[in-house]
PDB file of C-alpha atoms and ligand atoms in Angstrom:
ATOM      1  CA  MET A   1      89.759 223.560 208.044  1.00 98.00           C
ATOM      2  CA  THR A   2      90.988 223.218 204.460  1.00 98.00           C
ATOM      3  CA  PHE A   3      91.448 225.804 201.938  1.00 98.00           C
ATOM      4  CA  ASP A   4      92.155 225.025 198.245  1.00 98.00           C
ATOM      5  CA  ILE A   5      93.685 228.110 196.360  1.00 98.00           C
ATOM      6  CA  VAL A   6      93.887 228.263 192.681  1.00 98.00           C
ATOM      7  CA  THR A   7      96.355 230.825 191.109  1.00 98.00           C
ATOM      8  CA  ILE A   8      98.900 231.449 188.207  1.00 98.00           C
ATOM      9  CA  PHE A   9     101.241 232.551 191.039  1.00 98.00           C
ATOM     10  CA  PRO A  10     101.473 229.565 193.511  1.00 98.00           C
ATOM     11  CA  ALA A  11     104.767 230.879 194.929  1.00 98.00           C
ATOM     12  CA  LEU A  12     103.286 234.317 196.102  1.00 98.00           C
ATOM     13  CA  ILE A  13     100.778 232.481 197.893  1.00 98.00           C
ATOM     14  CA  GLU A  14     102.993 229.704 199.336  1.00 98.00           C
ATOM     15  CA  ALA A  15     105.649 232.393 200.704  1.00 98.00           C
ATOM     16  CA  THR A  16     102.986 234.586 202.390  1.00 98.00           C
ATOM     17  CA  LEU A  17     101.317 231.572 204.239  1.00 97.00           C
ATOM     18  CA  ALA A  18     104.735 230.229 205.511  1.00 97.00           C
ATOM     19  CA  ALA A  19     105.076 233.204 207.922  1.00 97.00           C
ATOM     20  CA  GLY A  20     103.524 233.876 211.251  1.00 97.00           C
ATOM     21  CA  ILE A  21     100.384 232.530 212.892  1.00 97.00           C
ATOM     22  CA  ILE A  22      98.966 231.040 209.792  1.00 98.00           C
ATOM     23  CA  GLY A  23     102.217 229.274 208.986  1.00 98.00           C
ATOM     24  CA  ARG A  24     102.381 227.712 212.316  1.00 98.00           C
ATOM     25  CA  ALA A  25      98.850 226.416 212.234  1.00 98.00           C
ATOM     26  CA  ILE A  26      99.567 224.764 208.728  1.00 98.00           C
ATOM     27  CA  GLU A  27     102.775 223.062 210.393  1.00 98.00           C
ATOM     28  CA  ARG A  28     100.562 221.926 213.121  1.00 97.00           C
ATOM     29  CA  GLY A  29      97.816 220.542 210.816  1.00 98.00           C
ATOM     30  CA  THR A  30      95.160 223.031 212.275  1.00 98.00           C
ATOM     31  CA  LEU A  31      94.925 224.391 208.826  1.00 98.00           C
ATOM     32  CA  ASP A  32      95.439 222.636 205.573  1.00 98.00           C
ATOM     33  CA  VAL A  33      96.147 224.873 202.565  1.00 98.00           C
ATOM     34  CA  LYS A  34      96.589 223.385 199.043  1.00 98.00           C
ATOM     35  CA  VAL A  35      97.786 225.701 196.516  1.00 98.00           C
ATOM     36  CA  HIS A  36      96.911 224.759 192.861  1.00 98.00           C
ATOM     37  CA  ASP A  37      98.767 226.212 189.769  1.00 98.00           C
ATOM     38  CA  LEU A  38      96.031 226.950 187.315  1.00 98.00           C
ATOM     39  CA  ARG A  39      98.635 226.018 184.497  1.00 98.00           C
ATOM     40  CA  ASP A  40      98.382 222.320 185.863  1.00 98.00           C
ATOM     41  CA  PHE A  41      94.716 222.301 184.631  1.00 98.00           C
ATOM     42  CA  THR A  42      95.550 223.273 180.991  1.00 98.00           C
ATOM     43  CA  THR A  43      95.702 220.687 178.298  1.00 98.00           C
ATOM     44  CA  ASP A  44      97.783 222.321 175.394  1.00 98.00           C
ATOM     45  CA  ARG A  45     101.554 222.012 175.123  1.00 98.00           C
ATOM     46  CA  HIS A  46     102.151 225.766 176.153  1.00 98.00           C
ATOM     47  CA  ARG A  47      99.800 225.739 179.157  1.00 98.00           C
ATOM     48  CA  VAL A  48      97.963 228.607 178.097  1.00 98.00           C
ATOM     49  CA  VAL A  49      95.445 230.169 180.891  1.00 98.00           C
ATOM     50  CA  ASP A  50      94.525 233.445 178.959  1.00 98.00           C
ATOM     51  CA  ASP A  51      93.096 234.610 175.747  1.00 98.00           C
ATOM     52  CA  VAL A  52      91.777 237.829 173.975  1.00 98.00           C
ATOM     53  CA  PRO A  53      88.491 239.208 174.958  1.00 98.00           C
ATOM     54  CA  TYR A  54      85.571 238.716 172.595  1.00 98.00           C
ATOM     55  CA  GLY A  55      84.361 241.908 171.289  1.00 98.00           C
ATOM     56  CA  GLY A  56      87.836 243.359 171.219  1.00 98.00           C
ATOM     57  CA  GLY A  57      89.575 245.759 173.631  1.00 98.00           C
ATOM     58  CA  PRO A  58      92.737 245.784 175.758  1.00 98.00           C
ATOM     59  CA  GLY A  59      94.118 243.163 178.024  1.00 98.00           C
ATOM     60  CA  MET A  60      93.598 239.406 178.453  1.00 98.00           C
ATOM     61  CA  VAL A  61      90.857 237.173 180.101  1.00 98.00           C
ATOM     62  CA  LEU A  62      91.542 234.071 182.039  1.00 98.00           C
ATOM     63  CA  LYS A  63      90.038 231.073 180.100  1.00 98.00           C
ATOM     64  CA  ALA A  64      87.134 229.131 181.625  1.00 98.00           C
ATOM     65  CA  ASP A  65      88.126 225.575 180.861  1.00 98.00           C
ATOM     66  CA  PRO A  66      91.333 225.395 183.073  1.00 98.00           C
ATOM     67  CA  ILE A  67      89.196 226.781 185.993  1.00 98.00           C
ATOM     68  CA  PHE A  68      86.414 224.146 185.401  1.00 98.00           C
ATOM     69  CA  ARG A  69      88.920 221.471 185.151  1.00 98.00           C
ATOM     70  CA  ALA A  70      90.579 222.483 188.396  1.00 98.00           C
ATOM     71  CA  LEU A  71      87.279 222.658 190.171  1.00 98.00           C
ATOM     72  CA  ASP A  72      86.173 219.246 188.891  1.00 98.00           C
ATOM     73  CA  ALA A  73      89.287 217.851 190.192  1.00 98.00           C
ATOM     74  CA  MET A  74      88.756 219.282 193.647  1.00 98.00           C
ATOM     75  CA  GLU A  75      84.944 218.246 193.603  1.00 98.00           C
ATOM     76  CA  ALA A  76      85.980 214.602 192.770  1.00 98.00           C
ATOM     77  CA  VAL A  77      88.591 214.657 195.842  1.00 97.00           C
ATOM     78  CA  ARG A  78      86.012 216.177 198.308  1.00 97.00           C
ATOM     79  CA  GLY A  79      82.934 214.115 196.897  1.00 97.00           C
ATOM     80  CA  ARG A  80      80.465 216.904 197.367  1.00 95.00           C
ATOM     81  CA  PRO A  81      79.727 220.313 196.090  1.00 96.00           C
ATOM     82  CA  LEU A  82      82.178 223.022 196.694  1.00 97.00           C
ATOM     83  CA  THR A  83      82.145 226.423 198.367  1.00 98.00           C
ATOM     84  CA  VAL A  84      83.841 228.596 195.792  1.00 98.00           C
ATOM     85  CA  ILE A  85      84.786 232.031 196.758  1.00 98.00           C
ATOM     86  CA  LEU A  86      85.839 234.555 193.942  1.00 98.00           C
ATOM     87  CA  THR A  87      87.689 237.825 194.754  1.00 98.00           C
ATOM     88  CA  SER A  88      86.955 240.598 192.277  1.00 98.00           C
ATOM     89  CA  PRO A  89      86.148 244.438 192.400  1.00 97.00           C
ATOM     90  CA  GLN A  90      82.505 243.568 191.485  1.00 97.00           C
ATOM     91  CA  GLY A  91      82.145 241.688 194.673  1.00 98.00           C
ATOM     92  CA  ARG A  92      80.146 242.447 197.819  1.00 98.00           C
ATOM     93  CA  ARG A  93      82.410 243.970 200.373  1.00 98.00           C
ATOM     94  CA  PHE A  94      83.956 241.387 202.470  1.00 98.00           C
ATOM     95  CA  THR A  95      83.479 242.089 206.266  1.00 97.00           C
ATOM     96  CA  GLN A  96      84.232 240.534 209.631  1.00 95.00           C
ATOM     97  CA  ALA A  97      80.809 239.038 209.745  1.00 95.00           C
ATOM     98  CA  ASP A  98      81.734 237.267 206.383  1.00 98.00           C
ATOM     99  CA  ALA A  99      84.640 235.977 208.003  1.00 98.00           C
ATOM    100  CA  GLN A 100      82.984 234.719 211.010  1.00 97.00           C
ATOM    101  CA  ARG A 101      80.402 232.837 208.900  1.00 98.00           C
ATOM    102  CA  LEU A 102      83.111 231.254 206.613  1.00 98.00           C
ATOM    103  CA  SER A 103      85.142 230.153 209.627  1.00 98.00           C
ATOM    104  CA  GLU A 104      82.245 227.678 210.434  1.00 98.00           C
ATOM    105  CA  VAL A 105      82.598 225.638 207.087  1.00 97.00           C
ATOM    106  CA  ASP A 106      85.296 223.141 206.882  1.00 97.00           C
ATOM    107  CA  HIS A 107      86.407 223.776 203.190  1.00 98.00           C
ATOM    108  CA  LEU A 108      86.633 226.685 201.052  1.00 98.00           C
ATOM    109  CA  VAL A 109      88.066 227.157 197.406  1.00 98.00           C
ATOM    110  CA  LEU A 110      89.506 230.645 196.570  1.00 98.00           C
ATOM    111  CA  LEU A 111      89.749 231.616 193.001  1.00 98.00           C
ATOM    112  CA  CYS A 112      92.558 234.176 192.209  1.00 98.00           C
ATOM    113  CA  GLY A 113      92.057 236.219 188.957  1.00 98.00           C
ATOM    114  CA  ARG A 114      94.597 238.210 186.909  1.00 98.00           C
ATOM    115  CA  TYR A 115      94.518 240.381 183.862  1.00 98.00           C
ATOM    116  CA  GLU A 116      90.876 241.577 183.147  1.00 98.00           C
ATOM    117  CA  GLY A 117      89.385 238.793 185.200  1.00 98.00           C
ATOM    118  CA  PHE A 118      87.785 235.339 184.445  1.00 98.00           C
ATOM    119  CA  ASP A 119      85.593 234.419 181.493  1.00 98.00           C
ATOM    120  CA  ASP A 120      82.238 235.418 182.917  1.00 98.00           C
ATOM    121  CA  ARG A 121      81.039 231.654 182.741  1.00 98.00           C
ATOM    122  CA  VAL A 122      83.253 230.821 185.658  1.00 98.00           C
ATOM    123  CA  ARG A 123      80.572 232.548 187.767  1.00 98.00           C
ATOM    124  CA  THR A 124      78.159 229.496 187.144  1.00 98.00           C
ATOM    125  CA  ARG A 125      80.452 227.780 189.723  1.00 98.00           C
ATOM    126  CA  VAL A 126      80.900 230.602 192.100  1.00 98.00           C
ATOM    127  CA  THR A 127      79.203 230.624 195.513  1.00 98.00           C
ATOM    128  CA  GLU A 128      80.323 234.124 196.595  1.00 98.00           C
ATOM    129  CA  GLU A 129      81.915 237.015 194.920  1.00 98.00           C
ATOM    130  CA  VAL A 130      83.709 239.470 197.252  1.00 98.00           C
ATOM    131  CA  SER A 131      85.892 242.600 197.297  1.00 98.00           C
ATOM    132  CA  ILE A 132      88.241 243.480 200.054  1.00 98.00           C
ATOM    133  CA  GLY A 133      87.685 247.328 199.388  1.00 98.00           C
ATOM    134  CA  ASP A 134      87.341 250.105 196.929  1.00 98.00           C
ATOM    135  CA  TYR A 135      90.823 250.331 195.418  1.00 98.00           C
ATOM    136  CA  VAL A 136      92.102 248.681 192.345  1.00 98.00           C
ATOM    137  CA  LEU A 137      94.597 245.805 192.536  1.00 98.00           C
ATOM    138  CA  THR A 138      96.402 243.954 189.730  1.00 98.00           C
ATOM    139  CA  GLY A 139      94.987 240.482 190.704  1.00 98.00           C
ATOM    140  CA  GLY A 140      93.142 238.327 193.233  1.00 98.00           C
ATOM    141  CA  GLU A 141      96.114 236.818 195.088  1.00 98.00           C
ATOM    142  CA  LEU A 142      96.217 239.441 197.790  1.00 98.00           C
ATOM    143  CA  PRO A 143      92.599 239.624 198.218  1.00 98.00           C
ATOM    144  CA  ALA A 144      92.382 235.718 198.515  1.00 98.00           C
ATOM    145  CA  LEU A 145      95.214 236.032 201.154  1.00 98.00           C
ATOM    146  CA  VAL A 146      93.290 238.564 203.057  1.00 98.00           C
ATOM    147  CA  VAL A 147      90.019 236.498 202.960  1.00 98.00           C
ATOM    148  CA  LEU A 148      91.979 233.383 204.087  1.00 98.00           C
ATOM    149  CA  ASP A 149      93.869 235.241 207.052  1.00 98.00           C
ATOM    150  CA  ALA A 150      90.713 236.853 208.385  1.00 98.00           C
ATOM    151  CA  VAL A 151      88.708 233.391 208.158  1.00 98.00           C
ATOM    152  CA  ALA A 152      91.657 231.038 209.279  1.00 98.00           C
ATOM    153  CA  ARG A 153      92.301 233.196 212.523  1.00 97.00           C
ATOM    154  CA  LEU A 154      88.895 232.558 213.659  1.00 97.00           C
ATOM    155  CA  VAL A 155      89.220 228.790 213.447  1.00 97.00           C
ATOM    156  CA  PRO A 156      89.549 227.201 217.000  1.00 97.00           C
ATOM    157  CA  GLY A 157      93.229 226.509 217.710  1.00 97.00           C
ATOM    158  CA  VAL A 158      94.680 228.836 214.893  1.00 97.00           C
ATOM    159  CA  VAL A 159      95.549 231.877 217.345  1.00 96.00           C
ATOM    160  CA  GLY A 160      97.004 230.738 220.759  1.00 87.00           C
ATOM    161  CA  ASP A 161      94.772 232.894 222.867  1.00 85.00           C
ATOM    162  CA  GLU A 162      91.129 232.076 222.277  1.00 80.00           C
ATOM    163  CA  GLN A 163      90.067 234.763 224.700  1.00 75.00           C
ATOM    164  CA  SER A 164      91.914 237.517 222.903  1.00 77.00           C
ATOM    165  CA  VAL A 165      90.151 236.694 219.579  1.00 82.00           C
ATOM    166  CA  ALA A 166      86.733 236.569 221.343  1.00 72.00           C
ATOM    167  CA  GLU A 167      87.456 239.934 223.119  1.00 69.00           C
ATOM    168  CA  GLU A 168      89.188 241.855 220.484  1.00 71.00           C
ATOM    169  CA  SER A 169      87.263 245.209 220.012  1.00 60.00           C
ATOM    170  CA  PHE A 170      86.927 244.919 216.191  1.00 62.00           C
ATOM    171  CA  SER A 171      84.659 241.731 216.433  1.00 62.00           C
ATOM    172  CA  ARG A 172      82.529 243.788 219.024  1.00 79.00           C
ATOM    173  CA  GLY A 173      82.432 246.724 216.488  1.00 92.00           C
ATOM    174  CA  LEU A 174      84.815 249.109 218.030  1.00 96.00           C
ATOM    175  CA  LEU A 175      88.604 250.080 217.430  1.00 97.00           C
ATOM    176  CA  ASP A 176      91.159 248.861 219.623  1.00 97.00           C
ATOM    177  CA  PHE A 177      92.235 250.793 222.708  1.00 97.00           C
ATOM    178  CA  PRO A 178      96.236 251.957 222.686  1.00 98.00           C
ATOM    179  CA  HIS A 179      98.915 249.612 223.659  1.00 98.00           C
ATOM    180  CA  TYR A 180     102.162 250.255 225.563  1.00 98.00           C
ATOM    181  CA  THR A 181     105.039 248.208 226.590  1.00 98.00           C
ATOM    182  CA  ARG A 182     108.387 248.948 228.501  1.00 98.00           C
ATOM    183  CA  PRO A 183     109.951 251.348 229.053  1.00 98.00           C
ATOM    184  CA  ALA A 184     107.634 253.467 231.040  1.00 98.00           C
ATOM    185  CA  GLU A 185     109.335 256.603 229.907  1.00 98.00           C
ATOM    186  CA  ILE A 186     111.027 257.453 226.464  1.00 98.00           C
ATOM    187  CA  VAL A 187     113.051 260.421 226.283  1.00 97.00           C
ATOM    188  CA  GLU A 188     112.420 261.750 222.755  1.00 94.00           C
ATOM    189  CA  ARG A 189     115.784 262.940 221.245  1.00 88.00           C
ATOM    190  CA  ARG A 190     115.307 264.834 217.918  1.00 86.00           C
ATOM    191  CA  ALA A 191     118.111 266.816 216.172  1.00 85.00           C
ATOM    192  CA  GLN A 192     116.043 269.819 215.540  1.00 85.00           C
ATOM    193  CA  ALA A 193     113.923 269.882 218.597  1.00 83.00           C
ATOM    194  CA  VAL A 194     114.030 272.831 220.874  1.00 89.00           C
ATOM    195  CA  ALA A 195     113.394 270.882 224.124  1.00 91.00           C
ATOM    196  CA  GLN A 196     113.243 267.282 224.668  1.00 94.00           C
ATOM    197  CA  ARG A 197     109.918 265.784 225.381  1.00 96.00           C
ATOM    198  CA  VAL A 198     109.082 262.682 227.729  1.00 97.00           C
ATOM    199  CA  LEU A 199     106.876 260.172 226.293  1.00 98.00           C
ATOM    200  CA  LYS A 200     105.000 258.586 229.229  1.00 98.00           C
ATOM    201  CA  VAL A 201     102.965 255.388 229.648  1.00 98.00           C
ATOM    202  CA  PRO A 202      99.429 256.626 231.007  1.00 98.00           C
ATOM    203  CA  ASP A 203      99.697 256.280 234.707  1.00 98.00           C
ATOM    204  CA  VAL A 204      96.671 253.969 235.064  1.00 98.00           C
ATOM    205  CA  LEU A 205      98.379 251.324 233.213  1.00 98.00           C
ATOM    206  CA  LEU A 206     101.112 251.104 235.863  1.00 98.00           C
ATOM    207  CA  SER A 207      98.696 251.339 238.722  1.00 98.00           C
ATOM    208  CA  GLY A 208      97.730 247.638 239.128  1.00 98.00           C
ATOM    209  CA  ASN A 209      94.115 248.554 239.532  1.00 98.00           C
ATOM    210  CA  HIS A 210      92.533 246.296 237.028  1.00 98.00           C
ATOM    211  CA  ALA A 211      89.059 247.608 237.360  1.00 98.00           C
ATOM    212  CA  GLU A 212      90.254 251.027 236.476  1.00 98.00           C
ATOM    213  CA  ILE A 213      92.476 249.830 233.552  1.00 98.00           C
ATOM    214  CA  ARG A 214      89.532 247.939 231.989  1.00 97.00           C
ATOM    215  CA  ARG A 215      87.456 251.132 232.396  1.00 97.00           C
ATOM    216  CA  TRP A 216      90.193 253.265 230.813  1.00 98.00           C
ATOM    217  CA  ARG A 217      90.677 250.767 227.856  1.00 98.00           C
ATOM    218  CA  LYS A 218      86.938 250.949 227.321  1.00 97.00           C
ATOM    219  CA  ARG A 219      86.811 254.701 227.306  1.00 98.00           C
ATOM    220  CA  GLU A 220      89.857 254.911 225.005  1.00 98.00           C
ATOM    221  CA  ALA A 221      88.422 252.384 222.486  1.00 98.00           C
ATOM    222  CA  LEU A 222      85.016 254.505 222.418  1.00 98.00           C
ATOM    223  CA  SER A 223      86.868 257.764 222.174  1.00 98.00           C
ATOM    224  CA  ARG A 224      88.825 256.590 219.197  1.00 98.00           C
ATOM    225  CA  THR A 225      85.927 255.071 217.495  1.00 98.00           C
ATOM    226  CA  LEU A 226      83.889 258.298 218.020  1.00 98.00           C
ATOM    227  CA  ASP A 227      86.803 260.153 216.475  1.00 98.00           C
ATOM    228  CA  ARG A 228      87.981 258.046 213.620  1.00 98.00           C
ATOM    229  CA  ARG A 229      85.209 255.604 212.769  1.00 98.00           C
ATOM    230  CA  PRO A 230      81.755 256.983 214.229  1.00 98.00           C
ATOM    231  CA  ASP A 231      79.912 254.833 211.532  1.00 97.00           C
ATOM    232  CA  LEU A 232      80.954 251.717 213.485  1.00 97.00           C
ATOM    233  CA  LEU A 233      79.083 252.982 216.543  1.00 97.00           C
ATOM    234  CA  ASP A 234      75.728 252.228 214.717  1.00 97.00           C
ATOM    235  CA  ASP A 235      76.149 248.443 214.947  1.00 94.00           C
ATOM    236  CA  ALA A 236      78.515 248.128 217.845  1.00 95.00           C
ATOM    237  CA  VAL A 237      77.458 245.734 220.628  1.00 94.00           C
ATOM    238  CA  LEU A 238      77.882 247.924 223.896  1.00 96.00           C
ATOM    239  CA  ASP A 239      77.414 247.087 227.538  1.00 96.00           C
ATOM    240  CA  GLU A 240      75.770 249.291 230.067  1.00 97.00           C
ATOM    241  CA  GLU A 241      79.103 250.896 231.299  1.00 96.00           C
ATOM    242  CA  GLU A 242      80.049 251.451 227.704  1.00 97.00           C
ATOM    243  CA  LEU A 243      76.901 253.231 226.921  1.00 97.00           C
ATOM    244  CA  LYS A 244      77.333 255.402 229.675  1.00 98.00           C
ATOM    245  CA  LEU A 245      80.877 256.160 228.805  1.00 98.00           C
ATOM    246  CA  LEU A 246      79.938 257.103 225.233  1.00 98.00           C
ATOM    247  CA  GLN A 247      77.304 259.491 226.407  1.00 97.00           C
ATOM    248  CA  GLU A 248      79.979 261.230 228.664  1.00 98.00           C
ATOM    249  CA  LEU A 249      82.370 261.368 225.589  1.00 98.00           C
ATOM    250  CA  LYS A 250      79.716 262.737 223.314  1.00 97.00           C
ATOM    251  CA  GLY A 251      78.841 265.424 225.920  1.00 96.00           C
ATOM    252  CA  ALA A 252      82.520 266.400 226.281  1.00 95.00           C
ATOM    253  CA  ARG A 253      82.771 266.644 222.480  1.00 92.00           C
ATOM    254  CA  ASP A 254      79.715 268.715 222.105  1.00 88.00           C
ATOM    255  CA  GLY A 255      80.981 271.137 224.534  1.00 81.00           C
ATOM    256  CA  ARG A 256      84.050 271.591 222.462  1.00 78.00           C
ATOM    257  CA  ASP A 257      82.450 272.121 219.026  1.00 67.00           C
TER     258      ASP A 257
HETATM  259  C1  LIG B 301      90.805 240.188 191.379  1.00 62.77           C
HETATM  260  C2  LIG B 301      92.209 240.811 188.153  1.00 62.77           C
HETATM  261  C3  LIG B 301      92.726 243.159 188.109  1.00 62.77           C
HETATM  262  C4  LIG B 301      90.389 244.203 187.830  1.00 62.77           C
HETATM  263  C5  LIG B 301      91.136 245.498 185.532  1.00 62.77           C
HETATM  264  C6  LIG B 301      93.297 245.489 186.617  1.00 62.77           C
HETATM  265  C7  LIG B 301      89.408 242.412 195.118  1.00 62.77           C
HETATM  266  N1  LIG B 301      89.425 245.267 196.076  1.00 62.77           N
HETATM  267  C8  LIG B 301      89.824 244.726 194.893  1.00 62.77           C
HETATM  268  N2  LIG B 301      90.443 245.452 194.040  1.00 62.77           N
HETATM  269  N3  LIG B 301      91.089 244.940 193.176  1.00 62.77           N
HETATM  270  C9  LIG B 301      90.623 243.490 193.159  1.00 62.77           C
HETATM  271  C10 LIG B 301      90.917 242.460 192.205  1.00 62.77           C
HETATM  272  C11 LIG B 301      91.504 242.929 190.946  1.00 62.77           C
HETATM  273  C12 LIG B 301      91.719 241.956 189.844  1.00 62.77           C
HETATM  274  C13 LIG B 301      91.343 240.666 190.224  1.00 62.77           C
HETATM  275  C14 LIG B 301      90.532 241.156 192.537  1.00 62.77           C
HETATM  276  C15 LIG B 301      91.543 239.962 189.014  1.00 62.77           C
HETATM  277  N4  LIG B 301      92.193 241.969 188.719  1.00 62.77           N
HETATM  278  C16 LIG B 301      91.702 243.739 187.187  1.00 62.77           C
HETATM  279  C17 LIG B 301      89.369 244.665 187.002  1.00 62.77           C
HETATM  280  C18 LIG B 301      89.914 245.759 186.122  1.00 62.77           C
HETATM  281  N5  LIG B 301      92.046 245.009 186.550  1.00 62.77           N
HETATM  282  C19 LIG B 301      89.968 243.455 194.401  1.00 62.77           C
HETATM  283  N6  LIG B 301      88.832 241.580 195.739  1.00 62.77           N
END
């Protein structure tokens, strides 16, 4: 899969993409990410990408013309219409379902805004406008990286273990179960503590009983989801065992409150 990212901060994008799973997928050629400096698509001597807003007011607006030139150049290379994603606070909320859907296309353009955003006429070339959440950021680079990360990790071959991607609980609509690694006991030593505590790994995980472990993980994932994100249960895809466990957990909970 290929991503073209247009930004006035190419170094920020490149540094982030060099690390971790995405970085390795780029090295292997499973992913191709081209980062374009918006200033390379200006035509004036000072490479100006922004201007004052019509109607007055504070802040600057990204000019439409460099964006149009960047998109025209990419379209000429690809030889077909582009799928252009714009990240902005005005976008629809970006979800895992969007990541899933976009991972099936073979090329995406991500436009990163700054300042007060783009000249609105840029939107004539935008396929989808998405927001990553309800908080205010200073620009579109971090949102574009979030979208790329969520989409790219669903592309076959990017994450080593295909099975873990398919089974991970968020894509099934649940929160993850708790994870532990060695040692089996940690003696907590805190300067102000009256007594020392021993932090143990749940016995079931050391039991070697894989049917029991699977069931415990299901229960924990459901319990956490019920506690922290009950809204997710409305759309979760649950098997028969999970539905039964959920009824039990809800029953135990009603007994308490
Ligand atoms: C793109 C410019 C900053 C936005 C004036 C300061 C997404 N969830 C999200 N929060 N913020 C963004 C986002 C913010 C951006 C740009 C995305 C380009 N800004 C602007 C409008 C008000 N500021 C985002 N996705």
